[in-house]
Protein backbone atom coordinates (compact mmCIF):
# COMPACT_ATOMS: atom_id res chain seq x y z
CA UNK A 1 0.00 0.00 0.00
CA UNK A 2 2.76 2.44 0.93
CA UNK A 3 4.54 1.50 -2.30
CA UNK A 4 1.48 2.51 -4.33
CA UNK A 5 1.33 5.98 -2.75
CA UNK A 6 5.05 6.54 -3.25
CA UNK A 7 4.92 5.45 -6.90
CA UNK A 8 1.86 7.60 -7.63
CA UNK A 9 3.55 10.58 -6.00
CA UNK A 10 6.53 10.13 -8.30
CA UNK A 11 4.59 10.12 -11.56
CA UNK A 12 1.60 12.39 -10.95
CA UNK A 13 -0.48 14.60 -8.68
CA UNK A 14 -3.18 12.66 -6.86
CA UNK A 15 -6.50 14.45 -6.23
CA UNK A 16 -9.08 12.53 -4.16
CA UNK A 17 -12.66 13.73 -3.66
CA UNK A 18 -15.74 12.25 -2.02
CA UNK A 19 -15.93 10.39 1.26
CA UNK A 20 -16.53 6.85 2.46
CA UNK A 21 -19.29 6.63 5.10
CA UNK A 22 -17.97 5.58 8.49
CA UNK A 23 -20.82 3.06 8.69
CA UNK A 24 -19.23 1.06 5.87
CA UNK A 25 -15.84 0.63 7.50
CA UNK A 26 -15.31 -2.92 8.67
CA UNK A 27 -18.31 -4.18 6.69
CA UNK A 28 -18.27 -6.11 3.39
CA UNK A 29 -17.92 -3.60 0.53
CA UNK A 30 -17.47 -4.14 -3.19
CA UNK A 31 -15.85 -1.16 -4.89
CA UNK A 32 -16.73 -0.68 -8.58
CA UNK A 33 -14.16 1.31 -10.57
CA UNK A 34 -13.93 2.35 -14.22
CA UNK A 35 -10.86 0.92 -15.96
CA UNK A 36 -8.94 3.54 -17.99
CA UNK A 37 -5.41 2.14 -18.19
CA UNK A 38 -2.68 -0.18 -16.98
CA UNK A 39 -1.60 2.13 -14.19
CA UNK A 40 -4.99 2.83 -12.68
CA UNK A 41 -4.92 -0.07 -10.15
CA UNK A 42 -2.01 1.68 -8.41
CA UNK A 43 -3.84 5.02 -8.46
CA UNK A 44 -6.99 3.47 -6.99
CA UNK A 45 -5.06 1.77 -4.20
CA UNK A 46 -3.21 5.01 -3.39
CA UNK A 47 -6.52 6.94 -3.27
CA UNK A 48 -8.00 4.36 -0.93
CA UNK A 49 -5.04 4.71 1.38
CA UNK A 50 -5.74 8.46 1.45
CA UNK A 51 -9.23 7.56 2.73
CA UNK A 52 -7.81 5.08 5.24
CA UNK A 53 -8.91 1.97 3.35
CA UNK A 54 -7.03 -1.27 2.70
CA UNK A 55 -8.58 -2.88 -0.40
CA UNK A 56 -8.10 -6.27 -2.02
CA UNK A 57 -7.98 -5.60 -5.75
CA UNK A 58 -9.03 -8.14 -8.40
CA UNK A 59 -7.31 -7.33 -11.69
CA UNK A 60 -6.44 -9.18 -14.86
CA UNK A 61 -3.37 -11.38 -14.50
CA UNK A 62 -1.64 -9.52 -17.34
CA UNK A 63 -1.24 -6.44 -15.16
CA UNK A 64 0.74 -8.49 -12.64
CA UNK A 65 3.35 -9.16 -15.33
CA UNK A 66 3.73 -5.52 -16.37
CA UNK A 67 7.01 -3.70 -15.66
CA UNK A 68 7.05 -1.95 -12.25
CA UNK A 69 3.26 -2.14 -11.94
CA UNK A 70 3.26 -5.91 -11.52
CA UNK A 71 5.76 -5.75 -8.67
CA UNK A 72 3.62 -3.20 -6.83
CA UNK A 73 0.43 -5.25 -7.24
CA UNK A 74 2.08 -8.46 -6.03
CA UNK A 75 3.78 -6.73 -3.10
CA UNK A 76 0.43 -5.32 -1.95
CA UNK A 77 -1.27 -8.74 -1.93
CA UNK A 78 -3.83 -8.13 -4.64
CA UNK A 79 -5.60 -10.94 -6.53
CA UNK A 80 -4.75 -11.80 -10.16
CA UNK A 81 -7.57 -13.04 -12.37
CA UNK A 82 -6.71 -15.17 -15.39
CA UNK A 83 -9.94 -14.97 -17.37
CA UNK A 84 -8.83 -17.75 -19.73
CA UNK A 85 -8.41 -20.41 -17.04
CA UNK A 86 -10.11 -22.03 -14.09
CA UNK A 87 -8.19 -19.71 -11.77
CA UNK A 88 -10.77 -17.00 -12.52
CA UNK A 89 -13.29 -18.93 -10.42
CA UNK A 90 -10.68 -19.32 -7.67
CA UNK A 91 -10.19 -15.55 -7.61
CA UNK A 92 -13.92 -14.99 -7.17
CA UNK A 93 -14.04 -17.54 -4.36
CA UNK A 94 -11.17 -15.68 -2.71
CA UNK A 95 -13.10 -12.44 -3.13
CA UNK A 96 -16.22 -13.97 -1.54
CA UNK A 97 -14.16 -15.22 1.39
CA UNK A 98 -12.64 -11.77 1.85
CA UNK A 99 -16.10 -10.15 1.82
CA UNK A 100 -17.35 -12.68 4.38
CA UNK A 101 -14.53 -11.53 6.63
CA UNK A 102 -15.64 -7.91 6.27
CA UNK A 103 -13.06 -6.89 3.68
CA UNK A 104 -13.23 -4.24 0.99
CA UNK A 105 -12.84 -5.85 -2.43
CA UNK A 106 -12.26 -3.78 -5.56
CA UNK A 107 -13.27 -4.93 -9.04
CA UNK A 108 -13.64 -3.52 -12.53
CA UNK A 109 -17.23 -4.11 -13.70
CA UNK A 110 -16.18 -3.54 -17.33
CA UNK A 111 -13.85 -6.53 -17.08
CA UNK A 112 -11.12 -4.89 -19.16
CA UNK A 113 -9.50 -1.55 -19.93
CA UNK A 114 -12.19 0.38 -21.77
CA UNK A 115 -11.79 0.74 -25.53
CA UNK A 116 -14.53 3.31 -26.08
CA UNK A 117 -13.18 6.11 -28.34
CA UNK A 118 -14.30 8.77 -25.86
CA UNK A 119 -13.00 6.74 -22.89
CA UNK A 120 -16.40 6.70 -21.22
CA UNK A 121 -17.30 3.51 -19.30
CA UNK A 122 -18.29 0.54 -21.42
CA UNK A 123 -21.23 -1.75 -20.81
CA UNK A 124 -20.50 -3.62 -17.59
CA UNK A 125 -20.40 -7.36 -17.04
CA UNK A 126 -22.65 -8.81 -14.35
CA UNK A 127 -19.97 -10.57 -12.26
CA UNK A 128 -19.50 -7.71 -9.80
CA UNK A 129 -23.26 -7.29 -9.33
CA UNK A 130 -23.74 -11.01 -8.75
CA UNK A 131 -20.94 -11.02 -6.19
CA UNK A 132 -22.54 -8.10 -4.35
CA UNK A 133 -26.05 -9.55 -4.44
CA UNK A 134 -24.88 -12.99 -3.27
CA UNK A 135 -22.79 -11.62 -0.41
CA UNK A 136 -25.05 -8.75 0.63
CA UNK A 137 -22.08 -6.40 0.34
CA UNK A 138 -22.53 -2.69 -0.25
CA UNK A 139 -21.43 -1.44 -3.69
CA UNK A 140 -19.34 1.73 -3.58
CA UNK A 141 -18.80 3.41 -6.98
CA UNK A 142 -15.42 5.02 -7.60
CA UNK A 143 -14.60 7.07 -10.69
CA UNK A 144 -11.10 7.92 -11.87
CA UNK A 145 -9.47 9.95 -14.62
CA UNK A 146 -5.88 10.67 -15.66
CA UNK A 147 -4.16 7.34 -15.01
CA UNK A 148 -4.34 6.48 -18.72
CA UNK A 149 -1.66 9.13 -19.31
CA UNK A 150 0.92 7.41 -17.09
CA UNK A 151 1.45 4.02 -18.80
CA UNK A 152 0.80 3.05 -22.43
CA UNK A 153 -1.80 0.40 -23.21
CA UNK A 154 0.53 -1.97 -25.05
CA UNK A 155 4.21 -2.67 -25.60
CA UNK A 156 6.81 -2.99 -22.86
CA UNK A 157 9.00 -0.27 -24.34
CA UNK A 158 6.09 2.15 -24.77
CA UNK A 159 4.83 1.40 -21.27
CA UNK A 160 8.17 2.05 -19.60
CA UNK A 161 8.87 5.14 -21.72
CA UNK A 162 5.50 6.65 -20.89
CA UNK A 163 5.94 5.83 -17.20
CA UNK A 164 9.29 7.59 -16.94
CA UNK A 165 8.01 10.49 -19.03
CA UNK A 166 5.24 10.96 -16.47
CA UNK A 167 7.87 11.83 -13.87
CA UNK A 168 8.41 15.04 -15.86
CA UNK A 169 4.81 15.65 -16.96
CA UNK A 170 3.21 14.77 -13.59
CA UNK A 171 -0.39 14.49 -14.84
CA UNK A 172 -3.26 15.07 -12.42
CA UNK A 173 -4.73 11.75 -11.28
CA UNK A 174 -8.31 12.27 -10.13
CA UNK A 175 -10.30 9.77 -8.03
CA UNK A 176 -13.83 10.31 -6.70
CA UNK A 177 -15.72 8.22 -4.14
CA UNK A 178 -19.45 8.31 -4.81
CA UNK A 179 -22.42 7.39 -2.57
CA UNK A 180 -23.32 3.68 -2.26
CA UNK A 181 -25.46 2.20 -5.02
CA UNK A 182 -28.98 1.27 -3.92
CA UNK A 183 -29.53 -2.45 -4.57
CA UNK A 184 -31.72 -3.39 -1.60
CA UNK A 185 -34.74 -3.94 -3.83
CA UNK A 186 -32.97 -6.59 -5.93
CA UNK A 187 -32.46 -10.29 -5.22
CA UNK A 188 -29.85 -12.48 -6.84
CA UNK A 189 -32.55 -15.13 -7.47
CA UNK A 190 -34.77 -12.74 -9.47
CA UNK A 191 -34.36 -13.01 -13.26
CA UNK A 192 -32.66 -9.93 -14.64
CA UNK A 193 -31.64 -8.60 -11.22
CA UNK A 194 -27.89 -8.81 -11.93
CA UNK A 195 -28.36 -6.91 -15.20
CA UNK A 196 -30.39 -4.16 -13.53
CA UNK A 197 -27.84 -3.92 -10.73
CA UNK A 198 -25.00 -3.68 -13.25
CA UNK A 199 -26.69 -0.83 -15.09
CA UNK A 200 -27.20 1.07 -11.82
CA UNK A 201 -23.56 0.53 -10.88
CA UNK A 202 -22.26 1.71 -14.26
CA UNK A 203 -24.51 4.77 -14.15
CA UNK A 204 -23.19 5.64 -10.66
CA UNK A 205 -19.58 5.32 -11.84
CA UNK A 206 -20.32 7.50 -14.89
CA UNK A 207 -22.03 10.12 -12.72
CA UNK A 208 -18.85 10.35 -10.65
CA UNK A 209 -16.62 10.48 -13.71
CA UNK A 210 -18.37 13.37 -15.44
CA UNK A 211 -17.25 16.12 -12.99
CA UNK A 212 -13.70 14.74 -12.97
CA UNK A 213 -13.52 15.10 -16.73
CA UNK A 214 -15.19 18.51 -16.60
CA UNK A 215 -12.53 19.68 -14.16
CA UNK A 216 -9.86 18.37 -16.52
CA UNK A 217 -11.47 20.12 -19.50
CA UNK A 218 -12.10 16.77 -21.22
CA UNK A 219 -15.86 16.43 -21.01
CA UNK A 220 -16.38 14.78 -24.38
CA UNK A 221 -13.05 13.48 -25.61
CA UNK A 222 -9.74 12.78 -23.86
CA UNK A 223 -6.89 15.21 -24.38
CA UNK A 224 -4.28 12.45 -24.52
CA UNK A 225 -4.80 9.68 -27.08
CA UNK A 226 -2.65 6.59 -26.59
CA UNK A 227 -1.57 5.37 -30.06
CA UNK A 228 -1.12 1.81 -28.72
CA UNK A 229 -4.69 1.54 -27.43
CA UNK A 230 -7.22 -0.04 -29.83
CA UNK A 231 -10.68 1.48 -30.18
CA UNK A 232 -14.03 -0.30 -30.19
CA UNK A 233 -17.71 0.56 -29.81
CA UNK A 234 -18.77 -3.09 -29.47
CA UNK A 235 -19.55 -2.69 -25.77
CA UNK A 236 -20.95 0.83 -25.82
CA UNK A 237 -24.46 1.24 -24.39
CA UNK A 238 -26.75 -1.06 -22.45
CA UNK A 239 -27.56 -4.64 -23.44
CA UNK A 240 -31.25 -4.14 -24.09
CA UNK A 241 -31.36 -0.95 -26.15
CA UNK A 242 -27.77 -0.45 -27.36
CA UNK A 243 -28.07 3.21 -26.37
CA UNK A 244 -24.90 5.05 -25.24
CA UNK A 245 -26.17 5.27 -21.66
CA UNK A 246 -22.75 5.64 -20.08
CA UNK A 247 -22.25 9.19 -21.27
CA UNK A 248 -22.96 12.55 -19.66
CA UNK A 249 -26.67 13.22 -19.59
CA UNK A 250 -26.33 16.97 -20.16
XYZ file of C-alpha atoms in Angstrom:
250
model
C 0.000 0.000 0.000
C 2.757 2.444 0.933
C 4.536 1.496 -2.296
C 1.483 2.513 -4.327
C 1.330 5.975 -2.747
C 5.045 6.539 -3.251
C 4.919 5.454 -6.897
C 1.857 7.599 -7.627
C 3.551 10.584 -5.998
C 6.532 10.133 -8.301
C 4.588 10.118 -11.556
C 1.602 12.387 -10.949
C -0.475 14.595 -8.680
C -3.179 12.663 -6.862
C -6.498 14.447 -6.234
C -9.080 12.534 -4.162
C -12.661 13.731 -3.662
C -15.737 12.247 -2.019
C -15.931 10.393 1.263
C -16.527 6.850 2.459
C -19.288 6.633 5.095
C -17.974 5.577 8.490
C -20.823 3.062 8.690
C -19.230 1.056 5.865
C -15.843 0.630 7.498
C -15.311 -2.920 8.670
C -18.307 -4.183 6.685
C -18.273 -6.110 3.387
C -17.924 -3.603 0.534
C -17.468 -4.138 -3.192
C -15.849 -1.155 -4.892
C -16.729 -0.682 -8.579
C -14.163 1.314 -10.570
C -13.932 2.348 -14.220
C -10.858 0.923 -15.965
C -8.939 3.536 -17.987
C -5.406 2.138 -18.193
C -2.682 -0.180 -16.984
C -1.595 2.134 -14.188
C -4.995 2.832 -12.682
C -4.921 -0.067 -10.150
C -2.009 1.678 -8.410
C -3.839 5.022 -8.465
C -6.992 3.473 -6.994
C -5.057 1.770 -4.199
C -3.213 5.006 -3.387
C -6.515 6.940 -3.267
C -7.996 4.362 -0.934
C -5.036 4.714 1.382
C -5.738 8.459 1.455
C -9.225 7.560 2.734
C -7.806 5.085 5.241
C -8.915 1.966 3.354
C -7.031 -1.270 2.702
C -8.579 -2.882 -0.401
C -8.105 -6.271 -2.017
C -7.984 -5.596 -5.751
C -9.029 -8.137 -8.395
C -7.309 -7.332 -11.688
C -6.438 -9.184 -14.865
C -3.368 -11.381 -14.502
C -1.645 -9.523 -17.338
C -1.239 -6.438 -15.156
C 0.744 -8.487 -12.643
C 3.354 -9.157 -15.333
C 3.726 -5.520 -16.368
C 7.008 -3.699 -15.659
C 7.053 -1.952 -12.249
C 3.261 -2.139 -11.936
C 3.261 -5.913 -11.524
C 5.763 -5.747 -8.668
C 3.619 -3.199 -6.826
C 0.435 -5.251 -7.239
C 2.079 -8.462 -6.033
C 3.778 -6.729 -3.097
C 0.432 -5.321 -1.952
C -1.269 -8.738 -1.929
C -3.828 -8.133 -4.645
C -5.597 -10.939 -6.527
C -4.747 -11.798 -10.156
C -7.573 -13.044 -12.367
C -6.714 -15.175 -15.389
C -9.935 -14.969 -17.368
C -8.826 -17.748 -19.731
C -8.414 -20.414 -17.042
C -10.109 -22.029 -14.086
C -8.186 -19.708 -11.770
C -10.768 -16.998 -12.519
C -13.285 -18.926 -10.418
C -10.680 -19.324 -7.667
C -10.190 -15.547 -7.611
C -13.921 -14.989 -7.172
C -14.039 -17.544 -4.360
C -11.169 -15.683 -2.707
C -13.102 -12.435 -3.128
C -16.218 -13.973 -1.544
C -14.157 -15.216 1.391
C -12.640 -11.766 1.846
C -16.097 -10.152 1.823
C -17.353 -12.675 4.376
C -14.528 -11.526 6.635
C -15.645 -7.909 6.266
C -13.059 -6.895 3.681
C -13.229 -4.236 0.994
C -12.841 -5.848 -2.432
C -12.257 -3.775 -5.559
C -13.270 -4.926 -9.042
C -13.636 -3.521 -12.534
C -17.228 -4.106 -13.702
C -16.176 -3.538 -17.333
C -13.851 -6.535 -17.079
C -11.117 -4.892 -19.156
C -9.501 -1.551 -19.930
C -12.192 0.380 -21.766
C -11.787 0.741 -25.527
C -14.528 3.311 -26.080
C -13.177 6.110 -28.336
C -14.297 8.767 -25.857
C -12.997 6.741 -22.890
C -16.405 6.696 -21.219
C -17.304 3.510 -19.304
C -18.285 0.535 -21.416
C -21.226 -1.754 -20.810
C -20.502 -3.622 -17.587
C -20.397 -7.358 -17.044
C -22.653 -8.813 -14.346
C -19.973 -10.572 -12.263
C -19.504 -7.713 -9.797
C -23.261 -7.288 -9.326
C -23.743 -11.009 -8.750
C -20.944 -11.019 -6.193
C -22.536 -8.103 -4.346
C -26.051 -9.552 -4.437
C -24.878 -12.992 -3.265
C -22.795 -11.622 -0.407
C -25.055 -8.750 0.627
C -22.082 -6.404 0.343
C -22.527 -2.687 -0.254
C -21.428 -1.436 -3.686
C -19.340 1.731 -3.577
C -18.804 3.410 -6.980
C -15.421 5.016 -7.599
C -14.596 7.068 -10.694
C -11.098 7.916 -11.865
C -9.467 9.946 -14.616
C -5.881 10.665 -15.655
C -4.159 7.345 -15.007
C -4.339 6.480 -18.718
C -1.661 9.131 -19.314
C 0.922 7.410 -17.094
C 1.452 4.023 -18.795
C 0.802 3.047 -22.431
C -1.804 0.404 -23.206
C 0.526 -1.968 -25.050
C 4.210 -2.672 -25.602
C 6.813 -2.990 -22.856
C 8.998 -0.269 -24.345
C 6.094 2.148 -24.768
C 4.829 1.400 -21.271
C 8.171 2.049 -19.603
C 8.873 5.140 -21.723
C 5.499 6.651 -20.894
C 5.942 5.834 -17.199
C 9.286 7.593 -16.938
C 8.010 10.490 -19.034
C 5.245 10.956 -16.469
C 7.872 11.830 -13.872
C 8.415 15.043 -15.856
C 4.805 15.650 -16.956
C 3.214 14.775 -13.586
C -0.391 14.488 -14.836
C -3.258 15.075 -12.422
C -4.731 11.746 -11.275
C -8.313 12.271 -10.132
C -10.300 9.769 -8.035
C -13.826 10.314 -6.705
C -15.718 8.216 -4.140
C -19.450 8.309 -4.806
C -22.423 7.393 -2.573
C -23.319 3.681 -2.258
C -25.456 2.198 -5.021
C -28.976 1.273 -3.919
C -29.526 -2.452 -4.571
C -31.718 -3.388 -1.598
C -34.745 -3.940 -3.830
C -32.966 -6.590 -5.926
C -32.459 -10.286 -5.220
C -29.855 -12.480 -6.839
C -32.552 -15.127 -7.469
C -34.766 -12.743 -9.466
C -34.364 -13.008 -13.256
C -32.661 -9.926 -14.642
C -31.635 -8.597 -11.223
C -27.893 -8.807 -11.931
C -28.356 -6.908 -15.198
C -30.386 -4.157 -13.532
C -27.844 -3.920 -10.730
C -25.002 -3.684 -13.249
C -26.690 -0.834 -15.089
C -27.202 1.070 -11.824
C -23.557 0.528 -10.884
C -22.265 1.715 -14.258
C -24.505 4.774 -14.149
C -23.190 5.643 -10.658
C -19.585 5.319 -11.837
C -20.319 7.501 -14.885
C -22.030 10.123 -12.721
C -18.853 10.349 -10.647
C -16.624 10.478 -13.711
C -18.372 13.372 -15.436
C -17.252 16.117 -12.991
C -13.700 14.744 -12.971
C -13.521 15.098 -16.731
C -15.194 18.506 -16.604
C -12.531 19.685 -14.159
C -9.865 18.372 -16.521
C -11.472 20.121 -19.497
C -12.095 16.769 -21.222
C -15.861 16.433 -21.009
C -16.385 14.778 -24.384
C -13.047 13.475 -25.613
C -9.740 12.777 -23.860
C -6.895 15.211 -24.385
C -4.277 12.447 -24.521
C -4.802 9.679 -27.079
C -2.645 6.586 -26.591
C -1.570 5.366 -30.062
C -1.116 1.807 -28.719
C -4.694 1.541 -27.432
C -7.220 -0.043 -29.835
C -10.681 1.477 -30.180
C -14.028 -0.304 -30.188
C -17.705 0.562 -29.812
C -18.767 -3.085 -29.471
C -19.551 -2.687 -25.767
C -20.954 0.828 -25.823
C -24.459 1.244 -24.392
C -26.747 -1.061 -22.450
C -27.563 -4.639 -23.443
C -31.247 -4.138 -24.085
C -31.363 -0.953 -26.153
C -27.766 -0.447 -27.356
C -28.074 3.209 -26.368
C -24.897 5.049 -25.240
C -26.172 5.267 -21.662
C -22.748 5.638 -20.082
C -22.247 9.189 -21.271
C -22.957 12.549 -19.661
C -26.671 13.220 -19.587
C -26.328 16.969 -20.165
